[in-house]
Amino acid sequence: MNKKLPYGISNFKNLIEDKYLYIDKTEYIEKIENFHSPYITFLRPRRFGKSLFTSVLANYYDINEKDNFEKLFGETYIGKNVTKEKNSYYILKFNFTGLNTDTKEDLEKTFIRTIKDSFNKFIEIYNLDVSYIQEGSAASIFENFLTQVSFKIKGQIYVIIDEYDHFANEILSFQTELFSSIVSKTGFVRKFYEVLKKGTEFIVKRIFMTGVSPITLDSLTSGFNISDDLTRNDSFNEMMGFTKKEVMDLIKNIVPKTLKKTELKELLETLQKNYNGYLFASDGKERLFNSDMILYYMKSYMNSGKGPESLIDKNIATDYGKLGKMFDLKNKSANMQVLEDVLKGERITARITEGFSLEKDFSKDDFKSLLFYLGMLTIDKKVLDRSTLKVPNYAIKGLYFEYFNKKLNETIDYEIDVSDIEDSITEIALEGKNENLIKVVEKTLNKLSNRDYIKFDEKYVKLIFLAYCFLSKIYLVKSEYEVESGYIDIALLKQANMEPTYFAIFQLKYITKAEYEKEGEKIIEEKKKEAIEQLQKYKASQELMGLPNLKKWALVFVNDSCVVNSEIE
């Protein structure tokens, strides 16, 4: 019998009791318990299964869930490989999402309310006769709570903190001073963690914390320097997110009909292209899928037999929209250079920072590392003591281009109507005409040329062209697309669920004003000939032969004008 798709379910007990499918990650409970440190921090991008995993941990170790063990864990790895500490702790759980970050006062007030909610729930669940002080700082309330509880319970506490840095990421990019004040030596957040550290001396036996970035972690280190960060540990690479096998198991268990081999192959290719690619440890066994995005896609697939119109779950898009503000952090121009390098396909290398502080210089490596932790870049391979990084998948690349478009509009101080761009791509798809897209690109180049042409080159013009193609969801847009005879500048290929009449490839050449003034029409003819020869070579490639009605255009731009728009047969 098929199980239900667990989209949006982060409560493990509900998931099991209501017959949702659970992708078994419980082998990592054993690994965590056997790890040399009882205090663990684990970072993963937004919507990567962190909350569900903390719920699994809580249910496994909760002294109150002893009688439910078989029902909850009987069919899992850990149910058959029980550890000695199962059901032996009082669970104190904090979740720091949803705090009010408008002002320091609002933040502190909601922080205190959140921890008190956790304390009250703890008292209620374990039926304790405990009173603790209600007024004062977060640290003093926490300290008093731990002291009072220690008189009333015989066991020890397992503290689980989900999204420890959520509020910090919310305020980081636009209220750096507020961030610094809450994690400074006298800041209420750091003081809270100092109390937690003190708690390990008498009542707190284990700690497991999840988050996204190590910025807060580093800022807290002097107050809380006892945890081990397993984020980039090879043995824990696959602890969250889905492996390919897990995705195949999910499809097999939730799709009511048996898929034909070709259907399964096509579905897996779509999922892999859009949501796979994450590697968090250089020697991790395999690349991972974002679990939320897989469940989001499969929800649509179950309902209609095809994927959703938008590749990105709007919940994730909202999160990543906020994270776009990170580009404004500290050295804005250096960060924007990283963005352009990523989109131009330049080689991105960095020594991934394990923790960074805003009090110190925030280097380019720090910013690239931040993008790695946020899931916007991932490890390609290790090179000596550095890593080469890449965009993990097509869905994330689309987010970069959305952000680039936004910044482009700010730069030219002129809002190009997105619907005009989308209409111009639709015109290619239905009529095989590209004139209106060229006009939009020319308009942008014209606005930019009035400002600063120094950084203009062929790659930048291609970038603008690509950014506009990405705005439409009709095509799978590829840049520097490799075929057996070379690299196509821009390819508009088959996108799942879309049936355009025409597909297209572009070979684009750019000539500066100075080059044209020096060499005249001769250089235009040379560039045109070069582009046409490349297209003639590429069109015979195996991948393109299978595309019906393939349009092949050679484009040559001089300064801000397209002087050649030549279609070849």
Coordinates of C-alpha atoms in Angstrom, one line a residue:
M1 CA 0.0 0.0 0.0
N2 CA 1.3 3.4 -0.9
K3 CA 2.2 5.8 1.8
K4 CA 1.3 9.5 2.0
L5 CA 3.8 12.2 0.7
P6 CA 5.3 13.9 3.8
Y7 CA 5.5 17.4 2.3
G8 CA 5.6 20.1 5.0
I9 CA 5.6 17.5 7.9
S10 CA 8.3 18.1 10.4
N11 CA 6.7 16.3 13.4
F12 CA 8.1 12.8 13.4
K13 CA 5.4 11.3 15.7
N14 CA 2.6 12.7 13.5
L15 CA 4.4 11.5 10.4
I16 CA 4.5 7.9 11.6
E17 CA 1.1 7.8 13.2
D18 CA -0.6 9.3 10.2
K19 CA 1.1 6.9 7.8
Y20 CA 3.3 9.3 5.9
L21 CA 6.4 8.0 4.2
Y22 CA 9.6 8.4 6.3
I23 CA 13.0 8.3 4.6
D24 CA 15.0 6.6 7.2
K25 CA 17.9 8.7 8.6
T26 CA 18.0 7.0 12.0
E27 CA 21.4 5.4 11.4
Y28 CA 22.8 8.9 12.2
I29 CA 21.3 8.7 15.7
E30 CA 23.7 5.9 16.4
K31 CA 26.6 7.8 14.8
I32 CA 25.8 11.0 16.9
E33 CA 25.6 9.0 20.1
N34 CA 28.9 7.3 19.4
F35 CA 30.7 10.5 18.4
H36 CA 33.3 11.6 20.9
S37 CA 31.5 14.9 21.8
P38 CA 28.0 15.1 23.3
Y39 CA 27.6 18.7 22.1
I40 CA 26.9 18.9 18.3
T41 CA 26.2 21.7 15.9
F42 CA 25.0 20.9 12.4
L43 CA 24.4 23.4 9.6
R44 CA 22.4 22.9 6.4
P45 CA 20.6 25.3 4.0
R46 CA 17.0 26.3 4.5
R47 CA 14.4 23.5 4.1
F48 CA 16.8 20.6 4.1
G49 CA 15.1 18.4 6.7
K50 CA 16.6 19.9 9.8
S51 CA 13.4 20.3 11.8
L52 CA 12.2 16.7 11.1
F53 CA 15.6 15.4 12.1
T54 CA 15.5 17.2 15.5
S55 CA 12.0 15.8 16.0
V56 CA 13.3 12.3 15.3
L57 CA 16.1 12.8 17.9
A58 CA 13.6 14.2 20.4
N59 CA 11.2 11.2 20.1
Y60 CA 14.1 8.7 20.2
Y61 CA 15.6 10.0 23.4
D62 CA 12.5 11.2 25.2
I63 CA 11.9 9.4 28.5
N64 CA 8.2 9.9 28.0
E65 CA 8.1 8.0 24.6
K66 CA 9.4 4.7 26.0
D67 CA 6.1 3.0 25.5
N68 CA 5.8 4.3 21.9
F69 CA 9.2 3.1 20.9
E70 CA 8.1 0.1 18.8
K71 CA 5.3 2.0 17.1
L72 CA 7.6 4.9 16.2
F73 CA 10.9 3.2 15.4
G74 CA 10.1 -0.5 14.9
E75 CA 10.6 -0.3 11.1
T76 CA 13.7 1.9 11.2
Y77 CA 17.4 1.2 11.3
I78 CA 17.6 2.4 14.9
G79 CA 14.6 0.2 15.9
K80 CA 16.7 -2.8 15.0
N81 CA 20.0 -1.4 16.3
V82 CA 19.0 0.2 19.6
T83 CA 21.5 2.3 21.4
K84 CA 22.0 2.3 25.2
E85 CA 20.8 5.9 25.7
K86 CA 17.4 5.5 24.0
N87 CA 14.4 7.0 25.9
S88 CA 16.7 8.1 28.7
Y89 CA 16.5 12.0 28.7
Y90 CA 14.2 14.8 29.4
I91 CA 14.0 16.8 26.2
L92 CA 14.2 20.6 26.3
K93 CA 13.6 21.9 22.8
F94 CA 14.0 25.4 21.4
N95 CA 13.0 26.7 18.0
F96 CA 14.1 30.2 17.2
T97 CA 12.2 30.8 13.9
G98 CA 9.6 33.6 13.8
L99 CA 11.2 36.1 16.3
N100 CA 10.4 39.7 15.8
T101 CA 13.6 41.4 14.6
D102 CA 12.3 45.0 14.1
T103 CA 14.2 46.4 17.1
K104 CA 16.5 45.1 19.8
E105 CA 13.7 45.4 22.3
D106 CA 11.2 43.4 20.1
L107 CA 13.9 40.8 19.5
E108 CA 14.7 40.4 23.2
K109 CA 11.1 40.3 24.2
T110 CA 10.2 37.6 21.7
F111 CA 13.4 35.7 22.5
I112 CA 12.4 35.5 26.1
R113 CA 8.8 34.6 25.2
T114 CA 10.1 31.7 23.0
I115 CA 12.4 30.3 25.7
K116 CA 9.6 30.6 28.4
D117 CA 7.2 28.7 26.0
S118 CA 9.8 25.9 25.9
F119 CA 10.2 25.9 29.7
N120 CA 6.4 25.8 30.2
K121 CA 6.0 23.0 27.7
F122 CA 8.8 21.0 29.4
I123 CA 7.0 21.4 32.8
E124 CA 3.7 20.4 31.4
I125 CA 5.0 17.3 29.4
Y126 CA 6.9 15.9 32.4
N127 CA 4.2 16.9 34.9
L128 CA 6.6 18.8 37.1
D129 CA 5.8 21.0 40.1
V130 CA 8.3 23.7 39.2
S131 CA 8.2 27.4 39.5
Y132 CA 10.9 29.7 38.0
I133 CA 11.4 33.5 37.8
Q134 CA 9.3 35.1 35.1
E135 CA 11.0 38.5 34.9
G136 CA 14.6 39.4 34.1
S137 CA 17.0 38.7 31.3
A138 CA 16.9 35.6 29.1
A139 CA 20.0 34.3 30.8
S140 CA 18.8 34.8 34.4
I141 CA 15.4 33.2 33.6
F142 CA 17.2 30.2 31.9
E143 CA 19.6 29.8 34.8
N144 CA 16.8 29.8 37.4
F145 CA 14.8 27.3 35.3
L146 CA 17.7 24.8 35.1
T147 CA 18.4 25.2 38.8
Q148 CA 14.7 24.6 39.8
V149 CA 14.3 21.7 37.4
S150 CA 17.5 20.0 38.7
F151 CA 15.8 19.6 42.1
K152 CA 12.7 17.9 40.6
I153 CA 14.1 15.4 38.0
K154 CA 16.2 12.3 38.5
G155 CA 17.7 12.2 35.0
Q156 CA 19.4 14.6 32.7
I157 CA 18.4 16.9 29.9
Y158 CA 19.0 16.7 26.2
V159 CA 18.8 20.2 24.8
I160 CA 17.8 20.4 21.1
I161 CA 17.9 23.8 19.4
D162 CA 16.4 24.1 15.9
E163 CA 17.4 27.1 13.7
Y164 CA 19.7 28.6 16.4
D165 CA 20.7 31.4 13.9
H166 CA 17.4 32.1 12.2
F167 CA 16.8 35.5 13.8
A168 CA 20.4 36.5 13.3
N169 CA 20.2 35.8 9.5
E170 CA 17.1 37.9 9.4
I171 CA 18.9 41.0 10.9
L172 CA 22.4 40.4 9.6
S173 CA 22.3 42.2 6.3
F174 CA 20.4 45.3 7.2
Q175 CA 21.0 45.8 11.0
T176 CA 24.7 44.8 11.5
E177 CA 24.9 46.9 14.7
L178 CA 21.9 45.2 16.2
F179 CA 23.5 41.9 15.4
S180 CA 26.8 42.8 17.0
S181 CA 25.0 44.1 20.1
I182 CA 23.0 40.9 20.7
V183 CA 26.1 38.6 20.4
S184 CA 28.6 40.9 22.1
K185 CA 30.1 39.9 25.5
T186 CA 27.1 41.6 27.2
G187 CA 24.5 40.7 24.5
F188 CA 21.5 38.7 25.7
V189 CA 22.0 35.9 23.1
R190 CA 25.6 35.3 24.1
K191 CA 24.6 35.4 27.8
F192 CA 21.9 32.8 27.1
Y193 CA 24.5 30.4 25.6
E194 CA 26.9 31.0 28.5
V195 CA 24.1 29.7 30.8
L196 CA 23.6 26.6 28.5
K197 CA 27.3 25.9 28.8
K198 CA 27.1 26.2 32.6
G199 CA 24.2 23.8 32.5
T200 CA 26.4 21.1 31.1
E201 CA 28.2 21.0 34.4
F202 CA 25.2 19.6 36.3
I203 CA 22.0 18.8 34.3
V204 CA 22.5 19.1 30.6
K205 CA 24.1 15.9 29.2
R206 CA 23.7 16.4 25.5
I207 CA 23.1 19.3 23.0
F208 CA 22.2 19.2 19.3
M209 CA 21.9 22.5 17.5
T210 CA 20.9 23.1 13.9
G211 CA 21.3 26.3 11.8
V212 CA 22.2 27.6 8.4
S213 CA 25.4 29.7 8.8
P214 CA 28.3 29.8 11.2
I215 CA 28.3 33.6 11.6
T216 CA 26.4 33.5 14.9
L217 CA 28.3 30.5 16.0
D218 CA 31.6 32.2 15.7
S219 CA 30.3 35.3 17.4
L220 CA 29.2 33.2 20.3
T221 CA 32.4 31.1 20.7
S222 CA 33.8 32.9 23.7
G223 CA 30.4 32.3 25.4
F224 CA 29.8 28.8 24.1
N225 CA 33.0 27.0 22.9
I226 CA 32.1 23.4 23.7
S227 CA 30.3 22.1 20.6
D228 CA 31.7 20.2 17.7
D229 CA 30.6 21.3 14.2
L230 CA 29.8 18.2 12.1
T231 CA 28.6 20.3 9.1
R232 CA 31.5 19.3 6.9
N233 CA 32.3 15.9 8.4
D234 CA 32.4 13.2 5.7
S235 CA 30.5 10.7 7.8
F236 CA 27.5 13.0 8.2
N237 CA 27.3 14.4 4.6
E238 CA 24.1 12.5 3.9
M239 CA 22.4 13.0 7.3
M240 CA 20.0 15.5 5.8
G241 CA 18.7 15.9 2.2
F242 CA 18.0 12.9 0.0
T243 CA 20.4 10.6 -1.8
K244 CA 19.5 9.2 -5.3
K245 CA 18.5 5.9 -3.8
E246 CA 16.3 7.6 -1.3
V247 CA 14.6 9.6 -4.1
M248 CA 14.0 6.4 -6.0
D249 CA 12.5 4.7 -2.9
L250 CA 10.3 7.8 -2.3
I251 CA 8.9 7.6 -5.9
K252 CA 8.4 3.8 -5.6
N253 CA 6.5 4.2 -2.3
I254 CA 4.2 7.1 -3.1
V255 CA 3.4 7.0 -6.8
P256 CA 0.3 4.8 -7.1
K257 CA 1.1 3.3 -10.5
T258 CA 4.3 1.6 -11.6
L259 CA 6.2 4.0 -13.8
K260 CA 7.6 2.7 -17.1
K261 CA 11.4 2.8 -17.4
T262 CA 11.3 5.8 -19.7
E263 CA 8.9 7.7 -17.4
L264 CA 11.1 7.0 -14.3
K265 CA 14.3 7.9 -16.3
E266 CA 12.7 11.2 -17.4
L267 CA 11.4 12.0 -13.9
L268 CA 14.8 11.3 -12.3
E269 CA 16.6 13.4 -14.9
T270 CA 14.3 16.3 -14.2
L271 CA 14.8 16.0 -10.4
Q272 CA 18.5 15.6 -10.7
K273 CA 19.0 18.6 -13.0
N274 CA 16.9 20.9 -10.9
Y275 CA 17.4 19.8 -7.2
N276 CA 20.5 17.7 -6.9
G277 CA 24.2 18.6 -6.7
Y278 CA 24.8 19.5 -3.0
L279 CA 28.0 18.3 -1.5
F280 CA 28.9 19.5 2.0
A281 CA 32.0 17.4 2.7
S282 CA 34.8 17.2 0.2
D283 CA 35.0 13.4 0.6
G284 CA 31.3 12.9 1.1
K285 CA 29.9 9.7 -0.5
E286 CA 27.4 11.4 -2.8
R287 CA 25.7 14.5 -3.9
L288 CA 22.4 15.3 -2.4
F289 CA 18.9 16.5 -3.4
N290 CA 17.2 19.3 -1.5
S291 CA 14.5 17.2 0.3
D292 CA 11.8 20.0 0.5
M293 CA 12.1 20.7 -3.3
I294 CA 11.8 17.0 -4.1
L295 CA 8.6 16.7 -2.0
Y296 CA 7.3 19.9 -3.5
Y297 CA 7.8 18.6 -7.1
M298 CA 6.4 15.2 -6.3
K299 CA 3.3 16.8 -4.7
S300 CA 2.5 18.3 -8.1
Y301 CA 3.5 15.1 -9.9
M302 CA 1.1 13.1 -7.8
N303 CA -1.8 15.5 -8.4
S304 CA -1.4 16.0 -12.1
G305 CA 1.2 13.6 -13.5
K306 CA 3.6 16.5 -14.1
G307 CA 5.8 18.9 -12.2
P308 CA 4.8 22.3 -10.9
E309 CA 4.9 25.4 -13.1
S310 CA 7.5 27.1 -10.9
L311 CA 10.7 25.0 -10.1
I312 CA 11.0 26.7 -6.7
D313 CA 8.7 26.1 -3.8
K314 CA 7.4 29.6 -2.9
N315 CA 8.3 28.9 0.8
I316 CA 11.9 28.4 -0.3
A317 CA 11.8 31.3 -2.7
T318 CA 10.7 33.6 0.2
D319 CA 13.7 32.3 2.3
Y320 CA 16.2 32.8 -0.5
G321 CA 14.7 36.2 -1.3
K322 CA 15.7 37.3 2.2
L323 CA 19.1 35.7 1.8
G324 CA 19.6 37.9 -1.3
K325 CA 20.2 40.7 1.2
M326 CA 23.4 38.9 2.1
F327 CA 24.9 40.5 -1.1
D328 CA 24.7 43.8 0.7
L329 CA 26.8 42.5 3.7
K330 CA 30.0 44.4 4.4
N331 CA 31.9 44.8 1.1
K332 CA 29.0 45.1 -1.4
S333 CA 31.1 45.7 -4.5
A334 CA 33.3 42.6 -3.8
N335 CA 30.2 40.5 -3.2
M336 CA 28.6 41.7 -6.5
Q337 CA 31.8 40.7 -8.3
V338 CA 31.4 37.2 -6.8
L339 CA 27.8 37.2 -8.2
E340 CA 29.0 38.1 -11.7
D341 CA 31.8 35.5 -11.6
V342 CA 29.3 32.8 -10.6
L343 CA 26.9 33.8 -13.4
K344 CA 29.7 34.1 -16.0
G345 CA 30.8 30.6 -15.2
E346 CA 34.2 31.8 -13.9
R347 CA 36.1 29.4 -11.6
I348 CA 35.1 30.0 -8.0
T349 CA 37.7 28.9 -5.4
A350 CA 37.6 29.5 -1.7
R351 CA 39.0 28.2 1.6
I352 CA 35.7 27.4 3.3
T353 CA 35.6 29.4 6.5
E354 CA 34.3 27.3 9.5
G355 CA 33.2 30.4 11.4
F356 CA 33.4 34.1 10.7
S357 CA 32.9 37.2 12.8
L358 CA 31.6 40.5 11.6
E359 CA 34.0 42.3 14.0
K360 CA 36.9 41.1 11.8
D361 CA 37.4 41.7 8.1
F362 CA 34.9 40.0 6.0
S363 CA 36.9 38.6 3.1
K364 CA 35.9 37.3 -0.4
D365 CA 36.5 33.8 0.9
D366 CA 34.1 34.5 3.8
F367 CA 31.4 35.7 1.4
K368 CA 31.8 32.6 -0.9
S369 CA 31.7 30.4 2.2
L370 CA 28.5 32.1 3.3
L371 CA 27.0 31.3 -0.1
F372 CA 28.2 27.7 0.4
Y373 CA 26.4 27.4 3.8
L374 CA 23.2 29.0 2.4
G375 CA 23.1 26.4 -0.4
M376 CA 23.8 28.9 -3.1
L377 CA 27.2 27.3 -3.9
T378 CA 28.4 23.8 -3.3
I379 CA 31.7 21.9 -3.4
D380 CA 32.8 20.9 -6.8
K381 CA 36.1 19.4 -5.8
K382 CA 38.9 19.9 -3.3
V383 CA 42.1 21.5 -4.6
L384 CA 44.9 21.4 -2.1
D385 CA 43.7 23.4 0.9
R386 CA 41.0 25.2 -1.0
S387 CA 37.7 24.1 -2.7
T388 CA 36.4 24.9 -6.1
L389 CA 32.7 25.8 -5.8
K390 CA 29.8 25.7 -8.2
V391 CA 26.1 26.4 -8.4
P392 CA 24.5 23.1 -7.2
N393 CA 21.6 23.0 -9.7
Y394 CA 19.4 24.7 -12.3
A395 CA 16.8 25.9 -9.7
I396 CA 19.4 27.7 -7.7
K397 CA 20.9 29.2 -10.9
G398 CA 17.5 30.6 -11.6
L399 CA 17.5 32.4 -8.2
Y400 CA 20.9 34.0 -9.0
F401 CA 19.6 35.3 -12.3
E402 CA 16.5 36.7 -10.7
Y403 CA 18.7 38.6 -8.2
F404 CA 21.0 39.7 -11.0
N405 CA 17.9 41.0 -12.9
K406 CA 16.9 43.0 -9.9
K407 CA 20.3 44.5 -9.5
L408 CA 20.5 45.2 -13.2
N409 CA 17.3 47.2 -13.0
E410 CA 18.7 49.2 -10.0
T411 CA 21.9 49.9 -12.0
I412 CA 20.2 51.2 -15.1
D413 CA 17.6 53.1 -13.0
Y414 CA 15.0 51.9 -15.4
E415 CA 12.5 49.1 -14.7
I416 CA 12.2 46.9 -17.8
D417 CA 8.8 45.3 -17.7
V418 CA 9.2 41.5 -17.0
S419 CA 6.1 40.8 -19.1
D420 CA 7.8 42.4 -22.1
I421 CA 10.8 40.1 -21.6
E422 CA 8.5 37.0 -21.2
D423 CA 6.5 38.0 -24.3
S424 CA 9.7 38.2 -26.3
I425 CA 10.7 34.6 -25.2
T426 CA 7.2 33.4 -26.0
E427 CA 7.6 34.9 -29.5
I428 CA 10.7 32.7 -30.0
A429 CA 8.8 29.7 -28.7
L430 CA 5.7 30.1 -30.8
E431 CA 6.9 32.1 -33.9
G432 CA 10.6 31.5 -34.1
K433 CA 11.3 35.2 -34.0
N434 CA 13.9 36.9 -31.8
E435 CA 13.7 40.6 -32.7
N436 CA 11.8 41.7 -29.6
L437 CA 14.3 40.0 -27.3
I438 CA 17.1 41.8 -29.1
K439 CA 15.3 45.1 -28.7
V440 CA 15.0 44.6 -24.9
V441 CA 18.7 43.7 -24.6
E442 CA 19.7 46.7 -26.7
K443 CA 17.6 49.0 -24.5
T444 CA 19.4 47.7 -21.4
L445 CA 22.8 48.0 -23.0
N446 CA 22.0 51.6 -24.0
K447 CA 21.1 52.5 -20.4
L448 CA 24.3 50.9 -19.2
S449 CA 26.5 52.5 -21.8
N450 CA 25.4 55.9 -20.5
R451 CA 26.9 55.0 -17.2
D452 CA 30.0 52.8 -17.2
Y453 CA 31.3 50.7 -20.1
I454 CA 34.7 49.9 -18.6
K455 CA 33.7 46.4 -17.3
F456 CA 31.7 45.6 -20.5
D457 CA 32.9 42.5 -22.4
E458 CA 31.3 39.7 -24.3
K459 CA 30.7 37.7 -21.1
Y460 CA 28.7 40.5 -19.5
V461 CA 26.5 41.0 -22.6
K462 CA 25.9 37.2 -22.6
L463 CA 25.0 37.5 -18.9
I464 CA 22.3 40.1 -19.6
F465 CA 21.0 38.0 -22.4
L466 CA 20.9 34.9 -20.2
A467 CA 19.3 36.7 -17.3
Y468 CA 16.4 37.7 -19.6
C469 CA 16.0 34.2 -21.0
F470 CA 15.9 32.8 -17.4
L471 CA 12.9 35.0 -16.5
S472 CA 10.7 32.9 -18.8
K473 CA 10.0 29.4 -17.6
I474 CA 9.4 28.0 -21.2
Y475 CA 12.9 26.7 -21.7
L476 CA 15.7 25.0 -20.0
V477 CA 18.3 27.8 -20.4
K478 CA 22.0 26.7 -20.7
S479 CA 25.1 28.8 -21.0
E480 CA 28.4 27.5 -22.4
Y481 CA 26.4 24.3 -23.2
E482 CA 28.8 21.5 -24.1
V483 CA 28.2 19.5 -27.2
E484 CA 30.7 17.1 -28.8
S485 CA 32.1 19.8 -31.1
G486 CA 32.4 22.7 -28.6
Y487 CA 30.4 25.1 -26.3
I488 CA 27.2 26.9 -27.4
D489 CA 27.0 30.4 -25.9
I490 CA 23.2 30.2 -25.1
A491 CA 20.8 27.3 -25.7
L492 CA 17.1 27.3 -25.1
L493 CA 16.3 23.6 -24.6
K494 CA 13.4 21.3 -23.6
Q495 CA 12.0 22.1 -20.2
A496 CA 9.8 19.5 -18.5
N497 CA 6.0 20.2 -19.0
M498 CA 6.6 22.7 -21.8
E499 CA 5.9 22.2 -25.5
P500 CA 7.3 25.2 -27.5
T501 CA 7.1 25.0 -31.3
Y502 CA 10.7 26.2 -31.6
F503 CA 14.0 25.7 -29.7
A504 CA 17.0 27.9 -30.2
I505 CA 20.8 28.3 -29.9
F506 CA 22.7 31.6 -30.0
Q507 CA 26.3 32.3 -30.7
L508 CA 27.0 35.8 -29.5
K509 CA 30.0 38.1 -30.3
Y510 CA 30.7 41.5 -28.8
I511 CA 32.8 44.3 -30.2
T512 CA 33.7 47.4 -28.2
K513 CA 33.2 50.9 -29.6
A514 CA 37.0 51.3 -29.6
E515 CA 37.6 48.1 -31.6
Y516 CA 34.9 49.1 -34.1
E517 CA 36.4 52.6 -34.6
K518 CA 39.8 51.0 -35.2
E519 CA 38.8 48.2 -37.5
G520 CA 35.4 49.1 -38.9
E521 CA 33.2 46.7 -40.9
K522 CA 36.1 44.2 -41.2
I523 CA 35.8 43.1 -37.6
I524 CA 32.0 42.8 -37.8
E525 CA 32.4 40.4 -40.8
E526 CA 35.1 38.4 -39.0
K527 CA 33.0 38.0 -35.8
K528 CA 29.9 37.1 -37.9
K529 CA 31.9 34.5 -39.9
E530 CA 33.3 33.0 -36.6
A531 CA 29.8 32.8 -35.0
I532 CA 28.2 31.2 -38.2
E533 CA 31.1 28.6 -38.5
Q534 CA 30.6 27.6 -34.8
L535 CA 26.9 27.2 -35.3
Q536 CA 27.4 25.1 -38.4
K537 CA 29.6 22.8 -36.4
Y538 CA 27.4 22.6 -33.4
K539 CA 24.1 21.9 -35.2
A540 CA 25.4 18.5 -36.2
S541 CA 25.8 17.4 -32.6
Q542 CA 23.7 14.5 -31.3
E543 CA 21.9 16.4 -28.6
L544 CA 20.6 19.1 -31.0
M545 CA 19.6 16.7 -33.8
G546 CA 16.8 15.5 -31.6
L547 CA 15.3 19.0 -31.2
P548 CA 12.5 19.8 -33.7
N549 CA 12.4 23.3 -35.3
L550 CA 15.8 24.4 -33.9
K551 CA 16.5 28.1 -34.6
K552 CA 20.2 29.0 -34.9
W553 CA 21.2 32.6 -34.6
A554 CA 24.5 34.4 -34.9
L555 CA 24.5 37.7 -33.1
V556 CA 27.1 40.4 -33.2
F557 CA 26.8 43.5 -30.9
V558 CA 28.8 46.7 -31.3
N559 CA 28.7 48.8 -28.2
D560 CA 24.9 48.9 -27.4
S561 CA 23.6 47.8 -30.8
C562 CA 23.0 44.4 -32.3
V563 CA 24.5 44.9 -35.8
V564 CA 24.2 41.2 -36.9
N565 CA 21.1 39.0 -36.3
S566 CA 21.6 36.3 -38.7
E567 CA 19.7 33.0 -38.8
I568 CA 21.4 30.0 -40.3
E569 CA 19.7 26.9 -41.7

